[in-house]
PDB file of C-alpha atoms in Angstrom:
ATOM      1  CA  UNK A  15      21.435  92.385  56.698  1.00 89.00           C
ATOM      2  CA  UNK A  16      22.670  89.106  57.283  1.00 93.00           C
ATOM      3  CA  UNK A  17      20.690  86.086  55.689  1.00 96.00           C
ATOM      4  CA  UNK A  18      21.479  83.498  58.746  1.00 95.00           C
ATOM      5  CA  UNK A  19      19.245  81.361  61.245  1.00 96.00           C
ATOM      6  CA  UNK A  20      21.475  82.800  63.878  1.00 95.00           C
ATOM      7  CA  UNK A  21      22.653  86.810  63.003  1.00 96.00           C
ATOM      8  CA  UNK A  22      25.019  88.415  64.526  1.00 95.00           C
ATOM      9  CA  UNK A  23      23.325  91.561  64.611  1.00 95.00           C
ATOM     10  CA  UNK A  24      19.804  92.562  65.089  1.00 96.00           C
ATOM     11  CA  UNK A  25      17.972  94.204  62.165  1.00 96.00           C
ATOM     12  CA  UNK A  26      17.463  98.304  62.752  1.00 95.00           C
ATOM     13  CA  UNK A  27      14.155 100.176  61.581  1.00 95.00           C
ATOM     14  CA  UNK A  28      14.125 103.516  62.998  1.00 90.00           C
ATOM     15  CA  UNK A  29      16.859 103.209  65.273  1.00 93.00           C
ATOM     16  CA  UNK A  30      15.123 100.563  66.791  1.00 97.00           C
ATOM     17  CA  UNK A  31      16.852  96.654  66.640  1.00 98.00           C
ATOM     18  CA  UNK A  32      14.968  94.063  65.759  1.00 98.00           C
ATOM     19  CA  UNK A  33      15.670  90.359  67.079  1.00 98.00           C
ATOM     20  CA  UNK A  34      15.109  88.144  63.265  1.00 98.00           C
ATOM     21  CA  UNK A  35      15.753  84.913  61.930  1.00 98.00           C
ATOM     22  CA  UNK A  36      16.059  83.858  57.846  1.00 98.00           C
ATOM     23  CA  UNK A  37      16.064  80.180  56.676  1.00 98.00           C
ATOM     24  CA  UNK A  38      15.696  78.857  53.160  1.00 98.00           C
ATOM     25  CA  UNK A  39      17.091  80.855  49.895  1.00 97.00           C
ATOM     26  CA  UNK A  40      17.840  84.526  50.604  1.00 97.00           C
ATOM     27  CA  UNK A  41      15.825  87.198  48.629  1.00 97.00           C
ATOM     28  CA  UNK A  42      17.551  87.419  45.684  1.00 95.00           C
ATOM     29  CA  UNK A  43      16.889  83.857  44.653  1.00 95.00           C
ATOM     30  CA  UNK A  44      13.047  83.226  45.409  1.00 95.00           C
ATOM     31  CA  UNK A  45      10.198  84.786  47.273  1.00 96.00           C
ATOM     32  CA  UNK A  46       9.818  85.606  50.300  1.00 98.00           C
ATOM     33  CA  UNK A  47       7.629  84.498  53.363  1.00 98.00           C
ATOM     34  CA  UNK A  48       7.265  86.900  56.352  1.00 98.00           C
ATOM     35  CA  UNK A  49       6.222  85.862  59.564  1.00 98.00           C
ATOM     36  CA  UNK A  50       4.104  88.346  61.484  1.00 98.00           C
ATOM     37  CA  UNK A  51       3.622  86.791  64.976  1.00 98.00           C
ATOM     38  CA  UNK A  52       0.745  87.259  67.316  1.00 98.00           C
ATOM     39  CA  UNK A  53       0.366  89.633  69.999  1.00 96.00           C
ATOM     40  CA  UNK A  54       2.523  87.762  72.644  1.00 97.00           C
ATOM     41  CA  UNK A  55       4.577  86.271  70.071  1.00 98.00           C
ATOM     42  CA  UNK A  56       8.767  86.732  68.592  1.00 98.00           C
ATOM     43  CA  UNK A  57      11.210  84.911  66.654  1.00 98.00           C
ATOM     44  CA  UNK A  58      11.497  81.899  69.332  1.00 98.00           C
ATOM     45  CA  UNK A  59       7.945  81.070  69.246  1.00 98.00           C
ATOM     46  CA  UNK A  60       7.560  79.996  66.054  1.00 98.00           C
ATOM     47  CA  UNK A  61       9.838  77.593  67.022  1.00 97.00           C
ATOM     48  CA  UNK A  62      10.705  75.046  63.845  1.00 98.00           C
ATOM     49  CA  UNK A  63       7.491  76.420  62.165  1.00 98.00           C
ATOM     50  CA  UNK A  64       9.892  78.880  59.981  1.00 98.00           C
ATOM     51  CA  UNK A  65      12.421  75.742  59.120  1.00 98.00           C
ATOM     52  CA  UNK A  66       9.760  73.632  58.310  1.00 98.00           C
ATOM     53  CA  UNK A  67       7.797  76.437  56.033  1.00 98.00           C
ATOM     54  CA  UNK A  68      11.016  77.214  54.021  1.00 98.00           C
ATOM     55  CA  UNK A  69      11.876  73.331  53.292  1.00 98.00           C
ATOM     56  CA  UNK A  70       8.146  72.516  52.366  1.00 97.00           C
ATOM     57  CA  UNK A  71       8.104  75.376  49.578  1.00 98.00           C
ATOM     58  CA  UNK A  72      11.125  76.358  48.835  1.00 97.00           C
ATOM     59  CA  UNK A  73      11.127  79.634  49.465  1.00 98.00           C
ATOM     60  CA  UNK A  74      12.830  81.720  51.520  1.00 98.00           C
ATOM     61  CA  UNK A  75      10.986  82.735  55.431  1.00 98.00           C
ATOM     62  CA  UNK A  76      11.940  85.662  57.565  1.00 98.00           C
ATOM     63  CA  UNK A  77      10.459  86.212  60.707  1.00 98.00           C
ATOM     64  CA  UNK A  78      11.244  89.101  63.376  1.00 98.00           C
ATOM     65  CA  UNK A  79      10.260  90.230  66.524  1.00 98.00           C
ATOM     66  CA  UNK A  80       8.479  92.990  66.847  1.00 98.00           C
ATOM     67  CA  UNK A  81       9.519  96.163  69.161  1.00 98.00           C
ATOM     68  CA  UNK A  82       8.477  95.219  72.770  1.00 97.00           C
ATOM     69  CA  UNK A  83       8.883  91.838  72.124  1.00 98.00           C
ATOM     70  CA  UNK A  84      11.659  88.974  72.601  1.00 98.00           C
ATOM     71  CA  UNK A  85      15.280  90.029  72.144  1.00 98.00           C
ATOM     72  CA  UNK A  86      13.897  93.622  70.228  1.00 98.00           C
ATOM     73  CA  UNK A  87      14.092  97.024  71.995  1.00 97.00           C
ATOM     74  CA  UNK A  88      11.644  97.573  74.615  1.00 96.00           C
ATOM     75  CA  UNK A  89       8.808 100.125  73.675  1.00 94.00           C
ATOM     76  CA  UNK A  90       7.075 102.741  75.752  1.00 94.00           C
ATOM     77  CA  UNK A  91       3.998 101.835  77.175  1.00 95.00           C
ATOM     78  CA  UNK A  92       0.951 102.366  76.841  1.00 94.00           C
ATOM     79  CA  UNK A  93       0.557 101.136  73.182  1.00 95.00           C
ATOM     80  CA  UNK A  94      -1.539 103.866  70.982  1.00 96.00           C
ATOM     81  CA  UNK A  95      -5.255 101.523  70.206  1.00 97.00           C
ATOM     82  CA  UNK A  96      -4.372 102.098  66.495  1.00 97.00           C
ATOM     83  CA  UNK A  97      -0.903 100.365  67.467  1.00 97.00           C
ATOM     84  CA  UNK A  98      -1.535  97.256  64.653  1.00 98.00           C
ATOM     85  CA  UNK A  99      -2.670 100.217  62.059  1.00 98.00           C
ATOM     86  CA  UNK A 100       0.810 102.194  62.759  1.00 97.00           C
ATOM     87  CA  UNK A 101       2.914  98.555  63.354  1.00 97.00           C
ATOM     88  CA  UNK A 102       1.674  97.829  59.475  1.00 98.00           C
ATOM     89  CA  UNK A 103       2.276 100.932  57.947  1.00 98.00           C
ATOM     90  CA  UNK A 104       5.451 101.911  59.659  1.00 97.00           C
ATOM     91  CA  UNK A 105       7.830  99.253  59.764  1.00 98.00           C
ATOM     92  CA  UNK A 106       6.613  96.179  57.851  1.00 98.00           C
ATOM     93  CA  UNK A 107       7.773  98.114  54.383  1.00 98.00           C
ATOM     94  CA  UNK A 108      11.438  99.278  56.549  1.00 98.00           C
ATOM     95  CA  UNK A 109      11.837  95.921  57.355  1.00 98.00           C
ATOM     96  CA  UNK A 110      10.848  94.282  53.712  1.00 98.00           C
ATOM     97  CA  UNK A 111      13.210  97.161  52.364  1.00 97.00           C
ATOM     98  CA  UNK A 112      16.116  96.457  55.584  1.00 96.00           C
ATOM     99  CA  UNK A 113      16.032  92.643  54.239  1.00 96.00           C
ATOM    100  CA  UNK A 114      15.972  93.308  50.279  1.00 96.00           C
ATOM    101  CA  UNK A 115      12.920  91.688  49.516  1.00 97.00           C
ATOM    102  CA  UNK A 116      11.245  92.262  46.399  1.00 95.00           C
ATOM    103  CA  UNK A 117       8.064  89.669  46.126  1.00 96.00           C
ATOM    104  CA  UNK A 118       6.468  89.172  49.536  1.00 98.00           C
ATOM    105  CA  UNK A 119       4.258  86.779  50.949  1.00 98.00           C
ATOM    106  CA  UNK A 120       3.325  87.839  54.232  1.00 98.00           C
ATOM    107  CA  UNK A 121       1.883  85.059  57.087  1.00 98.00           C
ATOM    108  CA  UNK A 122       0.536  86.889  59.952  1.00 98.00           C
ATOM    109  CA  UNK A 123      -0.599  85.083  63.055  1.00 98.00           C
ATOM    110  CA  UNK A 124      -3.546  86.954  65.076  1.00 98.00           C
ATOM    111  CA  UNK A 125      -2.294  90.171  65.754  1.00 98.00           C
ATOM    112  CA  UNK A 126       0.551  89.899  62.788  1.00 98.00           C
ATOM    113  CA  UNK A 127      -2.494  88.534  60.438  1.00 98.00           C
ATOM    114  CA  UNK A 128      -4.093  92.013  60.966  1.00 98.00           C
ATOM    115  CA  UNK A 129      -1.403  93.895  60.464  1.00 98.00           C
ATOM    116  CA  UNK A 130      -0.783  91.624  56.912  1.00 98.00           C
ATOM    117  CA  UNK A 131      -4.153  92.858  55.932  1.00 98.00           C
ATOM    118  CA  UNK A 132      -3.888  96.250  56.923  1.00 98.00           C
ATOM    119  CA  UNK A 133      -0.401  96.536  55.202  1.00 98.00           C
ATOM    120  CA  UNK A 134      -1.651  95.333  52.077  1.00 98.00           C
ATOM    121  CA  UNK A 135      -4.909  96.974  52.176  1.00 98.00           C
ATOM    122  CA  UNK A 136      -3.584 100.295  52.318  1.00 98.00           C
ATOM    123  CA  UNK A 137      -0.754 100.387  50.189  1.00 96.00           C
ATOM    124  CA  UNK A 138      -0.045  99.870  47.315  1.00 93.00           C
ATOM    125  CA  UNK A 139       3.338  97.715  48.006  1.00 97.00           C
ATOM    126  CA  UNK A 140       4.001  95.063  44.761  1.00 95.00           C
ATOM    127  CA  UNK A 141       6.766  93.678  46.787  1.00 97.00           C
ATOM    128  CA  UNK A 142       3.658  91.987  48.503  1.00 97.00           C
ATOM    129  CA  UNK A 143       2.331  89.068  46.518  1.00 96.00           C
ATOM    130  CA  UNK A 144      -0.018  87.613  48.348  1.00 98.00           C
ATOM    131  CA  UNK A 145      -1.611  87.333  52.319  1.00 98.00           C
ATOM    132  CA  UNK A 146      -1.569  84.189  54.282  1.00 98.00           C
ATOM    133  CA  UNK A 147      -3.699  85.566  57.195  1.00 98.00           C
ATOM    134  CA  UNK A 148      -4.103  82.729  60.771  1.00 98.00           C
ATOM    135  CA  UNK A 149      -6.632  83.289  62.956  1.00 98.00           C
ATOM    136  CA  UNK A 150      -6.783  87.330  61.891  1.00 98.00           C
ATOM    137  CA  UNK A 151      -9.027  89.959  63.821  1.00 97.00           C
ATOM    138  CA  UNK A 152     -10.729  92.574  62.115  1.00 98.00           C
ATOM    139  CA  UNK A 153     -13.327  93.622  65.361  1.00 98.00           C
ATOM    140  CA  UNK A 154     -13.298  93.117  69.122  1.00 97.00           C
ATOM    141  CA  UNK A 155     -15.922  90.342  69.870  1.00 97.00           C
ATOM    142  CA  UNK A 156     -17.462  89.525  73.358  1.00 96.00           C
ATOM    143  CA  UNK A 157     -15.802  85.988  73.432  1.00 96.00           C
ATOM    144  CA  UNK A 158     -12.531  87.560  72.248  1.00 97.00           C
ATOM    145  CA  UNK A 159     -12.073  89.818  75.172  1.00 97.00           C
ATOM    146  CA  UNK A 160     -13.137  87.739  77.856  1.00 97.00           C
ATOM    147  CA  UNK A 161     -10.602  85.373  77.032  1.00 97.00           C
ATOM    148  CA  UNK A 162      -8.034  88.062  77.080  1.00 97.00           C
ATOM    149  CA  UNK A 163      -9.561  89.420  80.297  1.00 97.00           C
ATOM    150  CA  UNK A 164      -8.686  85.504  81.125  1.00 96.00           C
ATOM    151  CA  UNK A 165      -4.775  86.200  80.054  1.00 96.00           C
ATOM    152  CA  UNK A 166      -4.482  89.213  82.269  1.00 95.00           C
ATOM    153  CA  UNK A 167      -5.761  86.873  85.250  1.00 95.00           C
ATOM    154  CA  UNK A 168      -3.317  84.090  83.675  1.00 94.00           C
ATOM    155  CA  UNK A 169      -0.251  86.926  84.060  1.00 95.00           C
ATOM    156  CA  UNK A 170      -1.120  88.758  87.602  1.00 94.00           C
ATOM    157  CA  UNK A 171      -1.662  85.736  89.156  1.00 93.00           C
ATOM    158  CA  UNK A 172      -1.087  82.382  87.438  1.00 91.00           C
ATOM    159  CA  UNK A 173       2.509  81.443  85.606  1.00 93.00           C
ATOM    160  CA  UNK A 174       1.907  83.488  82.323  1.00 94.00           C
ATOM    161  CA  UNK A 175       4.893  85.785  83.536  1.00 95.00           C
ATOM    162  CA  UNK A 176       7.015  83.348  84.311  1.00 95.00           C
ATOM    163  CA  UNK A 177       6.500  81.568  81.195  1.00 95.00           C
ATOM    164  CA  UNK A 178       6.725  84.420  78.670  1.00 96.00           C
ATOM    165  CA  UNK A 179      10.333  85.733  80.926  1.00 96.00           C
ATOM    166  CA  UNK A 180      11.886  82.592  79.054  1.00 96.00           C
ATOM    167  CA  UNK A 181      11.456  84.365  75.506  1.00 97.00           C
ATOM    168  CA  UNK A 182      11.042  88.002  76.360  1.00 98.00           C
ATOM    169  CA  UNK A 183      13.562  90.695  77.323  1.00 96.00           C
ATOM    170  CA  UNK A 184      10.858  92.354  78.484  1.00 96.00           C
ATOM    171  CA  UNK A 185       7.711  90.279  79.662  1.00 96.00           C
ATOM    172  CA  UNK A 186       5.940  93.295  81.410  1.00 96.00           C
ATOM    173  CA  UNK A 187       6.399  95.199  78.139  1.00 96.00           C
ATOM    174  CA  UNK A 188       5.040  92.937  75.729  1.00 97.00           C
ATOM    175  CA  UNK A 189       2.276  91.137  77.459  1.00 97.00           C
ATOM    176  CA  UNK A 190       0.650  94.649  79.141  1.00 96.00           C
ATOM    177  CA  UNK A 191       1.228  96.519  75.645  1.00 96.00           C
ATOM    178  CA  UNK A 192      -0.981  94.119  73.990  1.00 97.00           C
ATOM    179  CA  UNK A 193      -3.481  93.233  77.029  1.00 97.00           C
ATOM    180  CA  UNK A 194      -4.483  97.155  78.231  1.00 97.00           C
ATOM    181  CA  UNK A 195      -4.753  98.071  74.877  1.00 97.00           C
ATOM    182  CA  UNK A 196      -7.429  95.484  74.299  1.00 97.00           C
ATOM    183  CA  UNK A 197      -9.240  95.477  77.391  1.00 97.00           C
ATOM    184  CA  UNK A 198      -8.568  99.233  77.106  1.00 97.00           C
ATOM    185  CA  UNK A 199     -12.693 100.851  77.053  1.00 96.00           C
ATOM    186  CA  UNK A 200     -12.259 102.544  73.726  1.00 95.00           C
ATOM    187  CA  UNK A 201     -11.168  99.309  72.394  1.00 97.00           C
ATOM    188  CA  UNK A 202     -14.212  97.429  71.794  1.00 95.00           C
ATOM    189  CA  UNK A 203     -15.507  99.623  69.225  1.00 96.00           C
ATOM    190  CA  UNK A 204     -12.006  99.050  67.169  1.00 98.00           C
ATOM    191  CA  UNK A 205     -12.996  97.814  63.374  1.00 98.00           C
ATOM    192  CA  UNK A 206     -10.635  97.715  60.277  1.00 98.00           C
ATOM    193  CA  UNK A 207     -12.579  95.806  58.318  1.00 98.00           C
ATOM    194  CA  UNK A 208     -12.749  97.863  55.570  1.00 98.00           C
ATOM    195  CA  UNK A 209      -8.867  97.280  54.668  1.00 98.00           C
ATOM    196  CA  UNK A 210     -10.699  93.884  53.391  1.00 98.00           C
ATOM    197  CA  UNK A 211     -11.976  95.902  50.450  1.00 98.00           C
ATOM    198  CA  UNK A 212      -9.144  97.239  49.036  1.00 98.00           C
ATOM    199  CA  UNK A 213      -6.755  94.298  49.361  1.00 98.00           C
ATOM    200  CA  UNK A 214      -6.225  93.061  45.683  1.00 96.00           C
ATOM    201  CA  UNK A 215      -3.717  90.165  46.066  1.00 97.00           C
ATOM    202  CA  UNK A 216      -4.820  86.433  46.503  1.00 97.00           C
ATOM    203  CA  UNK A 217      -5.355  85.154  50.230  1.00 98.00           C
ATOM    204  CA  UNK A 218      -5.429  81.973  52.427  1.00 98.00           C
ATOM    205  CA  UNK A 219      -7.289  82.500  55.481  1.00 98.00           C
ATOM    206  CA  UNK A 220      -7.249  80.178  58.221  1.00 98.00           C
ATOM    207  CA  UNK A 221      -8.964  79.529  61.185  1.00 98.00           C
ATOM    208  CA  UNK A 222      -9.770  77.057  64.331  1.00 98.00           C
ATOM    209  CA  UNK A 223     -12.679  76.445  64.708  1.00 97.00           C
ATOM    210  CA  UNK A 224     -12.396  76.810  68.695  1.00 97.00           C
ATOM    211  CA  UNK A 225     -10.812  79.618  68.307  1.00 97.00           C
ATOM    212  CA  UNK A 226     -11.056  80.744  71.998  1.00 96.00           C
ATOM    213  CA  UNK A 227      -9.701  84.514  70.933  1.00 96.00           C
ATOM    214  CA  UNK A 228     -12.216  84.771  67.539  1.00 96.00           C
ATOM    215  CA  UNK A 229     -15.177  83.801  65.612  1.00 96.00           C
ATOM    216  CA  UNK A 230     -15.429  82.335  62.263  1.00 97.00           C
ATOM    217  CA  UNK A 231     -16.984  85.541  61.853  1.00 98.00           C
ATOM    218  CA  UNK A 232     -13.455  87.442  61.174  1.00 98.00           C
ATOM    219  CA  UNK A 233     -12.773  84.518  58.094  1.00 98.00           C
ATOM    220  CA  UNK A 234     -16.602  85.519  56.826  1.00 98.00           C
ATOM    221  CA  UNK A 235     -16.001  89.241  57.398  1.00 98.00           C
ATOM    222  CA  UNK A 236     -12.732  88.600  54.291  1.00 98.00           C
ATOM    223  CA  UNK A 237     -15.127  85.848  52.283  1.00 97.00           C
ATOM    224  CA  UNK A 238     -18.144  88.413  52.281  1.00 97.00           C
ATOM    225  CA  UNK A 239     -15.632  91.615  51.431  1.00 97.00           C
ATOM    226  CA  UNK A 240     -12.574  90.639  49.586  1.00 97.00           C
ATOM    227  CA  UNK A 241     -12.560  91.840  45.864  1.00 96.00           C
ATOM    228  CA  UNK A 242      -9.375  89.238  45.729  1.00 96.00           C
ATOM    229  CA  UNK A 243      -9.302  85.216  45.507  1.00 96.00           C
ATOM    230  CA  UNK A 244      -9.581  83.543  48.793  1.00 98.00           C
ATOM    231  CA  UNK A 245      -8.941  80.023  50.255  1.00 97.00           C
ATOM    232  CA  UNK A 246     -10.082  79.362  53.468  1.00 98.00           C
ATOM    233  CA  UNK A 247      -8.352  76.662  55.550  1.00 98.00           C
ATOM    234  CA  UNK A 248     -10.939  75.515  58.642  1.00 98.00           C
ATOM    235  CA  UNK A 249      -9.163  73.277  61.199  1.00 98.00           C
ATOM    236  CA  UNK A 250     -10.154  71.556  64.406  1.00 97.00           C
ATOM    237  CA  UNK A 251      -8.099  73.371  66.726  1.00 98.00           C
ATOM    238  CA  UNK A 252      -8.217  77.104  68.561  1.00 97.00           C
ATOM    239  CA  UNK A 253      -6.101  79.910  68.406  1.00 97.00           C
ATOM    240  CA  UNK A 254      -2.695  78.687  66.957  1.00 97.00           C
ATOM    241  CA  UNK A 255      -2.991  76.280  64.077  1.00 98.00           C
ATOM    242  CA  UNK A 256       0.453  76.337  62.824  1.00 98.00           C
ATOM    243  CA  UNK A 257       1.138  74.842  66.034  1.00 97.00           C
ATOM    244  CA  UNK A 258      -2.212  72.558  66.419  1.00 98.00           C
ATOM    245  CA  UNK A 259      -2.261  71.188  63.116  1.00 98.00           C
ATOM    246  CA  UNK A 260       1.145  71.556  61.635  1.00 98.00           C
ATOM    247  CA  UNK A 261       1.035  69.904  58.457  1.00 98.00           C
ATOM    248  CA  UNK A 262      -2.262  70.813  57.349  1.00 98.00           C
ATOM    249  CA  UNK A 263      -1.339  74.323  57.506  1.00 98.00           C
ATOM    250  CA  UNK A 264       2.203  73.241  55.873  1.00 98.00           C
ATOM    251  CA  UNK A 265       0.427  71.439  52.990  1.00 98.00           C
ATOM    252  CA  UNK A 266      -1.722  74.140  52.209  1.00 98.00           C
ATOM    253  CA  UNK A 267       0.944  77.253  52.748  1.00 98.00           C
ATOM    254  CA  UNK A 268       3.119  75.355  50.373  1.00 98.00           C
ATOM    255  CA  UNK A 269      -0.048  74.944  48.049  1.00 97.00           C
ATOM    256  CA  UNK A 270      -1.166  78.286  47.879  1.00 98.00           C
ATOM    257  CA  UNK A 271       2.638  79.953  47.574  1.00 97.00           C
ATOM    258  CA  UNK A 272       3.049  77.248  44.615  1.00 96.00           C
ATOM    259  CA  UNK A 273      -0.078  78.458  42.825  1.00 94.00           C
ATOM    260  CA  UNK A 274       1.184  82.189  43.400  1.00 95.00           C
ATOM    261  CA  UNK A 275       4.289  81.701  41.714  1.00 92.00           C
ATOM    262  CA  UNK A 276       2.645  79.830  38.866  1.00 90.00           C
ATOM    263  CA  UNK A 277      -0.256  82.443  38.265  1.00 83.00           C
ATOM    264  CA  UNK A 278       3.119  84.909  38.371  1.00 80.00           C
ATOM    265  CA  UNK A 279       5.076  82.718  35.678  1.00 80.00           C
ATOM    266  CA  UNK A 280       2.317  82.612  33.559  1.00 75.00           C
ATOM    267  CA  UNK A 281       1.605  86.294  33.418  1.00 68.00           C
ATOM    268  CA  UNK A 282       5.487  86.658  32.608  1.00 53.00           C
ATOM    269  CA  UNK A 283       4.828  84.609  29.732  1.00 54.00           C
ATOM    270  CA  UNK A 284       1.892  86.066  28.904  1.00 47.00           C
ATOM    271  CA  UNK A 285       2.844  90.058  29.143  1.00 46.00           C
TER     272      UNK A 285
END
């Protein structure tokens, strides 16, 4: 794997290539953030969030986009409901293990925040060092759907498409992968909650208040079921606060990955 802004060549999981871009120190010098996007996200839209994240801490940020999404393979369609479960488990530890990491701090972003909390509530993975989890989902909620019912009508008929063909090989791909499986009927009684429970690493939640796609519900579902230290970051915004409210969420990534790394040092020094 090349350590570059601009690769030459995607990452491969599975026979499958992954669009990805590094800043900051590579692996071997510091940790690592990973950037999980959301569920119409890739590389491109995080635009200078990544550059930003690895020259306020330090530390070294990879993000990728995910199969279906930006310059990555296309995937077959229709997504499985349990896709975030199988996305988590399958190919966040190929791609910490494609890149070399060894201590992990993952930042998920909506659908990538889930998939952060399912990854690191069902393994046991001490690459992973602690959760930075924006705007996460845990279970469908009324207001939640109906704005993605409002997406679908954005895409069929507004300039959704049009908008997401500037950063997508495959627009059709990504945006109906993640829409039908959502507004899919079996969907609404979807719930991993419980991955809450067994997640034993420190995390910073953070949410918008007018969060258009989730309550502050999901960030009291982690306060009233974590076993784990948690921060909670509240903002005046909705659904994408890295974006809304850039250098609160800077200042307090930077803060929390700083404490990490300290409580780490100290428990060198103490073992």
């Amino acid at each position: 794997m090349e350590w570059s802004k601009n690769p030459t060549e995607p990452l491969r999981v599975n026979g499958v290539a992954l669009e990805y871009s590094c800043h900051g120190p590579a692996p071997s010098q510091t940790p690592t953030i990973v950037l999980l996007h959301e569920g119409l996200g890739c590389v491109a839209l995080w635009r200078d969030f990544p550059a930003r994240l690895a020259e306020r801490t330090g530390l070294g940020v990879l993000t990728y986009s995910r199969q279906g999404y930006g310059k990555s393979d296309p995937i077959p369609l229709p997504r499985p409901l349990d896709y975030q479960s199988r996305e988590a488990l399958e190919v966040i530890p190929l791609v910490l293990d494609a890149a070399g990491i060894e201590r992990a701090i993952l930042f998920g972003h909506s659908d990538g925040a889930t998939m952060a909390a399912i990854y690191a509530g069902s393994t046991e993975d001490r690459r992973v060092r602690g959760l930075i989890l924006e705007a996460p989902h845990f279970f469908t909620e009324p207001g939640g759907l109906a704005s993605i019912a409002a997406a679908r009508d954005a895409y069929e008929s507004g300039d959704l498409k049009a908008k997401m063909a500037k950063y997508h090989r495959d627009p059709d791909g990504a945006f109906k992968g993640w829409n039908d499986a959502w507004l899919s009927p079996g969907f609404k009684a979807w719930n991993v909650a419980e991955v809450i429970d067994y997640i034993r690493v420190p995390i910073l939640a953070i949410q918008g208040r007018r969060d258009q796609y989730g309550t502050m519900a999901q960030i009291e579902e982690i306060e009233n079921r974590a076993y784990c230290p948690v921060d909670t970051l509240l903002l005046d915004c909705q659904h994408a606060p890295h974006q809304e409210c850039p250098e609160q969420v800077l200042t307090e990534a930077a803060e929390f990955c700083a404490r990490l790394i300290r409580i780490e040092a100290a428990q060198v020094i103490t073992a």
